[in-house]
Amino acid sequence: MSDWKHFTLEAKIAYFSMEIGLSADIPTYSGGLGVLAGDTIKSAADLKLPMLAVTLASRKGYFRQEIDKDGRQQEYPMVWKPESIMELLPTKTLVTIAGRDVKIQAWLYRVKSPTGGVVPVLFLDTDIPGNSEEDRHLTDLLYGGDQEYRFKQEIVLGLGGIRLLTALGFTIRMFHMNEGHASLLTLELLNRSRRLFENKWDERAAWDTRKVAEQCVFTTHTPVAAGHDHFPYDLVERIMGEVVPYPLLRELGGSDELNLTVLALNLSRYVNGVAKKHGEISQALFPGFEIHSITNGVHTFTWASPYFVNLFDDYIPGWANEPELLVRVDSIPDEAIWDAHCGAKAYLFQFVQESTGIDFDPEVLTIGFARRVAAYKRGDLIFSDLPRLLELGRGKIQIIFGGKAHPQDESGKEMIRHLTEIIGRLQGSLRMVYLENYNMEIAYRLIPGVDLWLNTPTRPLEASGTSGMKAALNGVPNFSVLDGWWIEGHIEGVTGWAIGPPPLEKSISENHSDADANDLYDKLQRLIVPLYYQDRPGWVRVMKNAIGKNAYYFNTHVMMRRYVTEAYIR
Ligand SMILES: *Cc1c(COP(=O)(O)O)cnc(C)c1O
């Protein structure tokens, strides 16, 4: 059976990402970056773009989270079997890792759109007889293991990915690196760019970096220097050997350490951040490179709750493959919007009841906060002043939290302990719950079902954020610090509300936690709670604006059209 062969003729753009979140049962994602990759691929399929994607099989997934009675996160492998839902491609390839040959195979998954578009996704896998026991586990853990393990995975993804595409017979024109993890692919392209007339290996002029850059697009996601993967050269040499001469590698990837972001920057003709602000921050981090911005989006059809799918189908036919039509949201009657929202809310509360035993009140303003738990996301900002929170919120608000901390992130785990401790302490005064194992399935139920979506990152560390876009799509207004995409989506009191001062700081060290917390309480008390309870038509107006002024634009269809016209074809 080789009905995949036609892909080798069609696919011209290869999207490389360490993690891809297509659905909760393929647990090869940890958070926003992976979900974005999945949404990207789904929109590419809808738009029939000639793309394919390459990622790692991550056979033990990210992890399944349980939280014990003391608030401690317990982690369990999320083992999944590519063989049960995917097709093994017949060709294998080899990379050298720590002096050993490592075989790589790929599982093919087809992302199919109702439009008839299909985008193949290749899940690279080293669990092959003949590989050493150690190497068979290289594609097990997503973001697990130590620095060496990470670098080995990046060799599998970058070098292995390109070699496998070639072995399978693909002729790719454009390589899109989603974050620096994949940037070792440029070394393989460099090797191919060597001018044949020049056979001296270390002759700089023989290496055609411009030719490589013509084929590469790079999206950076990380707004702090330390967040970019970097490795000492002795480790690089020991594990990767010499793929291109070291003087050249140091010229392109950093003189002191190999920095995968710097490597990608030097070898891409188009580089972008994931929101306007993040483009500027990245530009300041990497002066000398031209950094553009293409703001992230979400895949509309994936993230609209069933209640809004029905509603949009009735009033805005064609919305799923042309989300810009959501600008016509005012053609939907207010009552129909509110009814759809109440459906989503009941659907969420049923889930909360089943998983925690706690009954939430459908009449009460419900705030949602869930995402990867990292200190900079400040999940506990709303708990800064508990007496004040109780004074304004008792009987008037209820809150649902969720999120996983990276297994090695002690401050993130401490945050979960802190949040669950306060949730327990305020039991009886303020109805709150922390949902375990936040993933795409839970996000799909949680985000549309709350009334208000809260986000409180420390600026400017939220590169884009996408959960707020999922909220807006379902008529859930954002209440967020002005960072990432919200700087572009926010119109005060119209699409939602800002927390804290305007985003004018020049450095990461400025911290507005007190002002932010104060503003959070103040706006809840003065504006949001009264609007919700006393002016339902006014509230529905904000819901509609979230759809018509946010969701129509912050989606991966718009984003992909921009990548095509601004990055891929130029
Ligand atoms: C959308 C999504 C995210 C991204 O959330 P942010 O608030 O943008 O960080 C993370 N995890 C899951 C499971 C998601 O669906």
PDB file of N, CA and C in Angstrom, residues 145-231:
ATOM      1  N   GLY A 145      14.406  14.358  30.237  1.00  0.00           N
ATOM      2  CA  GLY A 145      15.827  14.062  30.188  1.00  0.00           C
ATOM      3  C   GLY A 145      16.693  15.290  30.389  1.00  0.00           C
ATOM      4  N   ASP A 146      18.008  15.105  30.159  1.00  0.00           N
ATOM      5  CA  ASP A 146      18.958  16.181  30.412  1.00  0.00           C
ATOM      6  C   ASP A 146      19.313  16.900  29.108  1.00  0.00           C
ATOM      7  N   GLN A 147      20.342  17.748  29.227  1.00  0.00           N
ATOM      8  CA  GLN A 147      20.768  18.552  28.095  1.00  0.00           C
ATOM      9  C   GLN A 147      21.229  17.683  26.909  1.00  0.00           C
ATOM     10  N   GLU A 148      21.930  16.589  27.242  1.00  0.00           N
ATOM     11  CA  GLU A 148      22.400  15.701  26.175  1.00  0.00           C
ATOM     12  C   GLU A 148      21.231  15.046  25.453  1.00  0.00           C
ATOM     13  N   TYR A 149      20.259  14.607  26.233  1.00  0.00           N
ATOM     14  CA  TYR A 149      19.072  13.959  25.654  1.00  0.00           C
ATOM     15  C   TYR A 149      18.364  14.932  24.709  1.00  0.00           C
ATOM     16  N   ARG A 150      18.248  16.197  25.143  1.00  0.00           N
ATOM     17  CA  ARG A 150      17.589  17.207  24.321  1.00  0.00           C
ATOM     18  C   ARG A 150      18.355  17.399  23.000  1.00  0.00           C
ATOM     19  N   PHE A 151      19.687  17.483  23.125  1.00  0.00           N
ATOM     20  CA  PHE A 151      20.472  17.715  21.907  1.00  0.00           C
ATOM     21  C   PHE A 151      20.353  16.532  20.952  1.00  0.00           C
ATOM     22  N   LYS A 152      20.336  15.334  21.510  1.00  0.00           N
ATOM     23  CA  LYS A 152      20.170  14.146  20.662  1.00  0.00           C
ATOM     24  C   LYS A 152      18.818  14.191  19.945  1.00  0.00           C
ATOM     25  N   GLN A 153      17.795  14.589  20.664  1.00  0.00           N
ATOM     26  CA  GLN A 153      16.477  14.693  20.025  1.00  0.00           C
ATOM     27  C   GLN A 153      16.501  15.726  18.904  1.00  0.00           C
ATOM     28  N   GLU A 154      17.254  16.779  19.128  1.00  0.00           N
ATOM     29  CA  GLU A 154      17.296  17.827  18.108  1.00  0.00           C
ATOM     30  C   GLU A 154      18.071  17.366  16.871  1.00  0.00           C
ATOM     31  N   ILE A 155      19.001  16.451  17.073  1.00  0.00           N
ATOM     32  CA  ILE A 155      19.677  15.839  15.922  1.00  0.00           C
ATOM     33  C   ILE A 155      18.683  14.967  15.156  1.00  0.00           C
ATOM     34  N   VAL A 156      17.902  14.180  15.901  1.00  0.00           N
ATOM     35  CA  VAL A 156      16.904  13.321  15.241  1.00  0.00           C
ATOM     36  C   VAL A 156      15.926  14.188  14.441  1.00  0.00           C
ATOM     37  N   LEU A 157      15.439  15.257  15.079  1.00  0.00           N
ATOM     38  CA  LEU A 157      14.440  16.099  14.410  1.00  0.00           C
ATOM     39  C   LEU A 157      15.033  16.833  13.200  1.00  0.00           C
ATOM     40  N   GLY A 158      16.147  17.523  13.413  1.00  0.00           N
ATOM     41  CA  GLY A 158      16.693  18.387  12.356  1.00  0.00           C
ATOM     42  C   GLY A 158      17.401  17.605  11.277  1.00  0.00           C
ATOM     43  N   LEU A 159      18.497  16.934  11.651  1.00  0.00           N
ATOM     44  CA  LEU A 159      19.265  16.177  10.650  1.00  0.00           C
ATOM     45  C   LEU A 159      18.468  14.975  10.154  1.00  0.00           C
ATOM     46  N   GLY A 160      17.894  14.226  11.106  1.00  0.00           N
ATOM     47  CA  GLY A 160      17.143  13.025  10.734  1.00  0.00           C
ATOM     48  C   GLY A 160      15.939  13.371   9.868  1.00  0.00           C
ATOM     49  N   GLY A 161      15.231  14.428  10.258  1.00  0.00           N
ATOM     50  CA  GLY A 161      14.024  14.804   9.518  1.00  0.00           C
ATOM     51  C   GLY A 161      14.313  15.090   8.058  1.00  0.00           C
ATOM     52  N   ILE A 162      15.338  15.898   7.835  1.00  0.00           N
ATOM     53  CA  ILE A 162      15.683  16.251   6.444  1.00  0.00           C
ATOM     54  C   ILE A 162      16.135  15.012   5.676  1.00  0.00           C
ATOM     55  N   ARG A 163      16.975  14.202   6.307  1.00  0.00           N
ATOM     56  CA  ARG A 163      17.476  13.014   5.598  1.00  0.00           C
ATOM     57  C   ARG A 163      16.331  12.073   5.246  1.00  0.00           C
ATOM     58  N   LEU A 164      15.391  11.945   6.156  1.00  0.00           N
ATOM     59  CA  LEU A 164      14.281  11.036   5.878  1.00  0.00           C
ATOM     60  C   LEU A 164      13.416  11.562   4.732  1.00  0.00           C
ATOM     61  N   LEU A 165      13.163  12.865   4.734  1.00  0.00           N
ATOM     62  CA  LEU A 165      12.364  13.434   3.634  1.00  0.00           C
ATOM     63  C   LEU A 165      13.037  13.144   2.291  1.00  0.00           C
ATOM     64  N   THR A 166      14.334  13.293   2.260  1.00  0.00           N
ATOM     65  CA  THR A 166      15.065  13.036   1.019  1.00  0.00           C
ATOM     66  C   THR A 166      14.982  11.558   0.639  1.00  0.00           C
ATOM     67  N   ALA A 167      15.192  10.705   1.633  1.00  0.00           N
ATOM     68  CA  ALA A 167      15.158   9.263   1.359  1.00  0.00           C
ATOM     69  C   ALA A 167      13.779   8.834   0.848  1.00  0.00           C
ATOM     70  N   LEU A 168      12.743   9.509   1.326  1.00  0.00           N
ATOM     71  CA  LEU A 168      11.382   9.154   0.900  1.00  0.00           C
ATOM     72  C   LEU A 168      11.050   9.706  -0.487  1.00  0.00           C
ATOM     73  N   GLY A 169      11.875  10.631  -0.973  1.00  0.00           N
ATOM     74  CA  GLY A 169      11.656  11.157  -2.318  1.00  0.00           C
ATOM     75  C   GLY A 169      10.983  12.519  -2.386  1.00  0.00           C
ATOM     76  N   PHE A 170      10.914  13.235  -1.252  1.00  0.00           N
ATOM     77  CA  PHE A 170      10.330  14.577  -1.268  1.00  0.00           C
ATOM     78  C   PHE A 170      11.309  15.582  -1.881  1.00  0.00           C
ATOM     79  N   THR A 171      10.784  16.591  -2.557  1.00  0.00           N
ATOM     80  CA  THR A 171      11.616  17.727  -2.959  1.00  0.00           C
ATOM     81  C   THR A 171      11.002  18.978  -2.337  1.00  0.00           C
ATOM     82  N   ILE A 172      11.536  19.349  -1.196  1.00  0.00           N
ATOM     83  CA  ILE A 172      10.981  20.457  -0.422  1.00  0.00           C
ATOM     84  C   ILE A 172      11.647  21.765  -0.849  1.00  0.00           C
ATOM     85  N   ARG A 173      10.819  22.803  -1.000  1.00  0.00           N
ATOM     86  CA  ARG A 173      11.351  24.121  -1.384  1.00  0.00           C
ATOM     87  C   ARG A 173      11.597  25.013  -0.179  1.00  0.00           C
ATOM     88  N   MET A 174      10.763  24.836   0.845  1.00  0.00           N
ATOM     89  CA  MET A 174      10.796  25.776   1.966  1.00  0.00           C
ATOM     90  C   MET A 174      10.718  25.008   3.279  1.00  0.00           C
ATOM     91  N   PHE A 175      11.638  25.335   4.193  1.00  0.00           N
ATOM     92  CA  PHE A 175      11.637  24.692   5.503  1.00  0.00           C
ATOM     93  C   PHE A 175      11.244  25.726   6.551  1.00  0.00           C
ATOM     94  N   HIS A 176      10.213  25.431   7.297  1.00  0.00           N
ATOM     95  CA  HIS A 176       9.751  26.357   8.333  1.00  0.00           C
ATOM     96  C   HIS A 176      10.097  25.765   9.701  1.00  0.00           C
ATOM     97  N   MET A 177      10.990  26.452  10.410  1.00  0.00           N
ATOM     98  CA  MET A 177      11.393  25.979  11.742  1.00  0.00           C
ATOM     99  C   MET A 177      10.517  26.648  12.790  1.00  0.00           C
ATOM    100  N   ASN A 178       9.691  25.854  13.453  1.00  0.00           N
ATOM    101  CA  ASN A 178       8.839  26.376  14.508  1.00  0.00           C
ATOM    102  C   ASN A 178       9.631  26.308  15.806  1.00  0.00           C
ATOM    103  N   GLU A 179      10.252  27.426  16.192  1.00  0.00           N
ATOM    104  CA  GLU A 179      11.168  27.508  17.325  1.00  0.00           C
ATOM    105  C   GLU A 179      12.517  26.900  16.939  1.00  0.00           C
ATOM    106  N   GLY A 180      13.550  27.210  17.707  1.00  0.00           N
ATOM    107  CA  GLY A 180      14.910  26.823  17.352  1.00  0.00           C
ATOM    108  C   GLY A 180      15.228  25.335  17.426  1.00  0.00           C
ATOM    109  N   HIS A 181      14.333  24.553  18.052  1.00  0.00           N
ATOM    110  CA  HIS A 181      14.619  23.122  18.240  1.00  0.00           C
ATOM    111  C   HIS A 181      14.994  22.402  16.959  1.00  0.00           C
ATOM    112  N   ALA A 182      14.469  22.884  15.839  1.00  0.00           N
ATOM    113  CA  ALA A 182      14.642  22.153  14.579  1.00  0.00           C
ATOM    114  C   ALA A 182      15.818  22.679  13.771  1.00  0.00           C
ATOM    115  N   SER A 183      16.583  23.641  14.314  1.00  0.00           N
ATOM    116  CA  SER A 183      17.466  24.389  13.420  1.00  0.00           C
ATOM    117  C   SER A 183      18.710  23.622  12.981  1.00  0.00           C
ATOM    118  N   LEU A 184      18.968  22.442  13.563  1.00  0.00           N
ATOM    119  CA  LEU A 184      20.095  21.659  13.028  1.00  0.00           C
ATOM    120  C   LEU A 184      19.824  21.227  11.583  1.00  0.00           C
ATOM    121  N   LEU A 185      18.575  21.333  11.142  1.00  0.00           N
ATOM    122  CA  LEU A 185      18.294  20.983   9.748  1.00  0.00           C
ATOM    123  C   LEU A 185      19.102  21.856   8.799  1.00  0.00           C
ATOM    124  N   THR A 186      19.437  23.072   9.245  1.00  0.00           N
ATOM    125  CA  THR A 186      20.196  23.965   8.361  1.00  0.00           C
ATOM    126  C   THR A 186      21.578  23.384   8.057  1.00  0.00           C
ATOM    127  N   LEU A 187      22.120  22.582   8.977  1.00  0.00           N
ATOM    128  CA  LEU A 187      23.464  22.031   8.747  1.00  0.00           C
ATOM    129  C   LEU A 187      23.429  21.010   7.611  1.00  0.00           C
ATOM    130  N   GLU A 188      22.349  20.240   7.578  1.00  0.00           N
ATOM    131  CA  GLU A 188      22.220  19.279   6.496  1.00  0.00           C
ATOM    132  C   GLU A 188      22.044  20.010   5.156  1.00  0.00           C
ATOM    133  N   LEU A 189      21.274  21.103   5.196  1.00  0.00           N
ATOM    134  CA  LEU A 189      21.105  21.885   3.958  1.00  0.00           C
ATOM    135  C   LEU A 189      22.429  22.511   3.539  1.00  0.00           C
ATOM    136  N   LEU A 190      23.205  22.952   4.535  1.00  0.00           N
ATOM    137  CA  LEU A 190      24.520  23.535   4.224  1.00  0.00           C
ATOM    138  C   LEU A 190      25.394  22.512   3.508  1.00  0.00           C
ATOM    139  N   ASN A 191      25.375  21.303   4.038  1.00  0.00           N
ATOM    140  CA  ASN A 191      26.147  20.236   3.415  1.00  0.00           C
ATOM    141  C   ASN A 191      25.788  20.074   1.951  1.00  0.00           C
ATOM    142  N   ARG A 192      24.488  20.177   1.684  1.00  0.00           N
ATOM    143  CA  ARG A 192      24.045  20.018   0.301  1.00  0.00           C
ATOM    144  C   ARG A 192      24.376  21.217  -0.547  1.00  0.00           C
ATOM    145  N   SER A 193      24.630  22.355   0.121  1.00  0.00           N
ATOM    146  CA  SER A 193      24.881  23.575  -0.646  1.00  0.00           C
ATOM    147  C   SER A 193      26.335  23.694  -1.075  1.00  0.00           C
ATOM    148  N   ARG A 194      27.168  22.783  -0.580  1.00  0.00           N
ATOM    149  CA  ARG A 194      28.592  22.916  -0.917  1.00  0.00           C
ATOM    150  C   ARG A 194      28.778  22.894  -2.409  1.00  0.00           C
ATOM    151  N   ARG A 195      29.557  23.830  -2.864  1.00  0.00           N
ATOM    152  CA  ARG A 195      29.793  23.900  -4.310  1.00  0.00           C
ATOM    153  C   ARG A 195      30.687  22.740  -4.697  1.00  0.00           C
ATOM    154  N   LEU A 196      30.257  22.023  -5.712  1.00  0.00           N
ATOM    155  CA  LEU A 196      30.927  20.770  -6.036  1.00  0.00           C
ATOM    156  C   LEU A 196      32.345  20.967  -6.555  1.00  0.00           C
ATOM    157  N   PHE A 197      32.552  22.133  -7.198  1.00  0.00           N
ATOM    158  CA  PHE A 197      33.897  22.342  -7.750  1.00  0.00           C
ATOM    159  C   PHE A 197      34.921  22.538  -6.653  1.00  0.00           C
ATOM    160  N   GLU A 198      34.437  22.786  -5.491  1.00  0.00           N
ATOM    161  CA  GLU A 198      35.363  23.078  -4.387  1.00  0.00           C
ATOM    162  C   GLU A 198      35.429  21.856  -3.491  1.00  0.00           C
ATOM    163  N   ASN A 199      36.514  21.154  -3.446  1.00  0.00           N
ATOM    164  CA  ASN A 199      36.506  19.951  -2.629  1.00  0.00           C
ATOM    165  C   ASN A 199      37.303  20.054  -1.345  1.00  0.00           C
ATOM    166  N   LYS A 200      37.739  21.252  -1.027  1.00  0.00           N
ATOM    167  CA  LYS A 200      38.390  21.385   0.271  1.00  0.00           C
ATOM    168  C   LYS A 200      37.328  21.609   1.343  1.00  0.00           C
ATOM    169  N   TRP A 201      37.174  20.655   2.226  1.00  0.00           N
ATOM    170  CA  TRP A 201      36.115  20.625   3.246  1.00  0.00           C
ATOM    171  C   TRP A 201      36.049  21.924   4.050  1.00  0.00           C
ATOM    172  N   ASP A 202      37.190  22.444   4.453  1.00  0.00           N
ATOM    173  CA  ASP A 202      37.146  23.579   5.363  1.00  0.00           C
ATOM    174  C   ASP A 202      37.259  24.933   4.656  1.00  0.00           C
ATOM    175  N   GLU A 203      37.118  24.934   3.355  1.00  0.00           N
ATOM    176  CA  GLU A 203      37.194  26.192   2.621  1.00  0.00           C
ATOM    177  C   GLU A 203      35.872  26.954   2.777  1.00  0.00           C
ATOM    178  N   ARG A 204      35.895  28.075   3.465  1.00  0.00           N
ATOM    179  CA  ARG A 204      34.658  28.795   3.779  1.00  0.00           C
ATOM    180  C   ARG A 204      33.848  29.110   2.517  1.00  0.00           C
ATOM    181  N   ALA A 205      34.522  29.489   1.463  1.00  0.00           N
ATOM    182  CA  ALA A 205      33.813  29.923   0.259  1.00  0.00           C
ATOM    183  C   ALA A 205      32.980  28.803  -0.367  1.00  0.00           C
ATOM    184  N   ALA A 206      33.277  27.579   0.022  1.00  0.00           N
ATOM    185  CA  ALA A 206      32.540  26.467  -0.587  1.00  0.00           C
ATOM    186  C   ALA A 206      31.136  26.317   0.004  1.00  0.00           C
ATOM    187  N   TRP A 207      30.904  26.974   1.132  1.00  0.00           N
ATOM    188  CA  TRP A 207      29.624  26.769   1.833  1.00  0.00           C
ATOM    189  C   TRP A 207      28.679  27.912   1.504  1.00  0.00           C
ATOM    190  N   ASP A 208      27.602  27.585   0.863  1.00  0.00           N
ATOM    191  CA  ASP A 208      26.724  28.626   0.344  1.00  0.00           C
ATOM    192  C   ASP A 208      25.587  28.916   1.331  1.00  0.00           C
ATOM    193  N   THR A 209      25.884  29.787   2.304  1.00  0.00           N
ATOM    194  CA  THR A 209      24.876  30.058   3.333  1.00  0.00           C
ATOM    195  C   THR A 209      23.664  30.785   2.753  1.00  0.00           C
ATOM    196  N   ARG A 210      23.879  31.586   1.732  1.00  0.00           N
ATOM    197  CA  ARG A 210      22.728  32.310   1.150  1.00  0.00           C
ATOM    198  C   ARG A 210      21.738  31.351   0.522  1.00  0.00           C
ATOM    199  N   LYS A 211      22.276  30.334  -0.098  1.00  0.00           N
ATOM    200  CA  LYS A 211      21.408  29.350  -0.733  1.00  0.00           C
ATOM    201  C   LYS A 211      20.557  28.624   0.322  1.00  0.00           C
ATOM    202  N   VAL A 212      21.163  28.341   1.465  1.00  0.00           N
ATOM    203  CA  VAL A 212      20.406  27.702   2.539  1.00  0.00           C
ATOM    204  C   VAL A 212      19.336  28.654   3.065  1.00  0.00           C
ATOM    205  N   ALA A 213      19.757  29.896   3.325  1.00  0.00           N
ATOM    206  CA  ALA A 213      18.807  30.862   3.888  1.00  0.00           C
ATOM    207  C   ALA A 213      17.619  31.077   2.956  1.00  0.00           C
ATOM    208  N   GLU A 214      17.836  30.987   1.655  1.00  0.00           N
ATOM    209  CA  GLU A 214      16.727  31.155   0.720  1.00  0.00           C
ATOM    210  C   GLU A 214      15.624  30.121   0.956  1.00  0.00           C
ATOM    211  N   GLN A 215      16.000  29.001   1.576  1.00  0.00           N
ATOM    212  CA  GLN A 215      15.020  27.916   1.752  1.00  0.00           C
ATOM    213  C   GLN A 215      14.418  27.861   3.146  1.00  0.00           C
ATOM    214  N   CYS A 216      14.823  28.804   4.028  1.00  0.00           N
ATOM    215  CA  CYS A 216      14.413  28.643   5.429  1.00  0.00           C
ATOM    216  C   CYS A 216      13.640  29.835   5.986  1.00  0.00           C
ATOM    217  N   VAL A 217      12.632  29.511   6.768  1.00  0.00           N
ATOM    218  CA  VAL A 217      11.825  30.482   7.494  1.00  0.00           C
ATOM    219  C   VAL A 217      11.877  30.070   8.965  1.00  0.00           C
ATOM    220  N   PHE A 218      11.997  31.053   9.843  1.00  0.00           N
ATOM    221  CA  PHE A 218      12.161  30.729  11.260  1.00  0.00           C
ATOM    222  C   PHE A 218      11.195  31.547  12.118  1.00  0.00           C
ATOM    223  N   THR A 219      10.449  30.864  12.943  1.00  0.00           N
ATOM    224  CA  THR A 219       9.565  31.539  13.898  1.00  0.00           C
ATOM    225  C   THR A 219      10.114  31.337  15.300  1.00  0.00           C
ATOM    226  N   THR A 220      10.448  32.443  15.964  1.00  0.00           N
ATOM    227  CA  THR A 220      10.925  32.346  17.341  1.00  0.00           C
ATOM    228  C   THR A 220       9.748  32.588  18.288  1.00  0.00           C
ATOM    229  N   HIS A 221       9.769  31.893  19.423  1.00  0.00           N
ATOM    230  CA  HIS A 221       8.641  31.976  20.360  1.00  0.00           C
ATOM    231  C   HIS A 221       9.052  32.453  21.741  1.00  0.00           C
ATOM    232  N   THR A 222      10.349  32.616  21.969  1.00  0.00           N
ATOM    233  CA  THR A 222      10.843  32.800  23.334  1.00  0.00           C
ATOM    234  C   THR A 222      11.336  34.226  23.536  1.00  0.00           C
ATOM    235  N   PRO A 223      10.760  34.963  24.489  1.00  0.00           N
ATOM    236  CA  PRO A 223      11.142  36.365  24.656  1.00  0.00           C
ATOM    237  C   PRO A 223      12.316  36.616  25.603  1.00  0.00           C
ATOM    238  N   VAL A 224      12.946  35.569  26.149  1.00  0.00           N
ATOM    239  CA  VAL A 224      14.116  35.814  27.006  1.00  0.00           C
ATOM    240  C   VAL A 224      15.317  35.052  26.464  1.00  0.00           C
ATOM    241  N   ALA A 225      16.496  35.672  26.598  1.00  0.00           N
ATOM    242  CA  ALA A 225      17.711  35.088  26.033  1.00  0.00           C
ATOM    243  C   ALA A 225      17.947  33.677  26.567  1.00  0.00           C
ATOM    244  N   ALA A 226      17.746  33.483  27.872  1.00  0.00           N
ATOM    245  CA  ALA A 226      18.078  32.192  28.473  1.00  0.00           C
ATOM    246  C   ALA A 226      17.158  31.075  28.003  1.00  0.00           C
ATOM    247  N   GLY A 227      16.018  31.440  27.451  1.00  0.00           N
ATOM    248  CA  GLY A 227      15.063  30.418  27.029  1.00  0.00           C
ATOM    249  C   GLY A 227      15.431  29.727  25.735  1.00  0.00           C
ATOM    250  N   HIS A 228      16.455  30.229  25.034  1.00  0.00           N
ATOM    251  CA  HIS A 228      16.817  29.628  23.751  1.00  0.00           C
ATOM    252  C   HIS A 228      17.814  28.495  23.962  1.00  0.00           C
ATOM    253  N   ASP A 229      17.571  27.348  23.342  1.00  0.00           N
ATOM    254  CA  ASP A 229      18.443  26.189  23.541  1.00  0.00           C
ATOM    255  C   ASP A 229      19.884  26.509  23.133  1.00  0.00           C
ATOM    256  N   HIS A 230      20.810  26.216  24.030  1.00  0.00           N
ATOM    257  CA  HIS A 230      22.215  26.429  23.701  1.00  0.00           C
ATOM    258  C   HIS A 230      23.054  25.337  24.349  1.00  0.00           C
ATOM    259  N   PHE A 231      24.152  24.976  23.691  1.00  0.00           N
ATOM    260  CA  PHE A 231      24.945  23.827  24.121  1.00  0.00           C
ATOM    261  C   PHE A 231      26.432  24.146  24.016  1.00  0.00           C
TER     262      PHE A 231
END
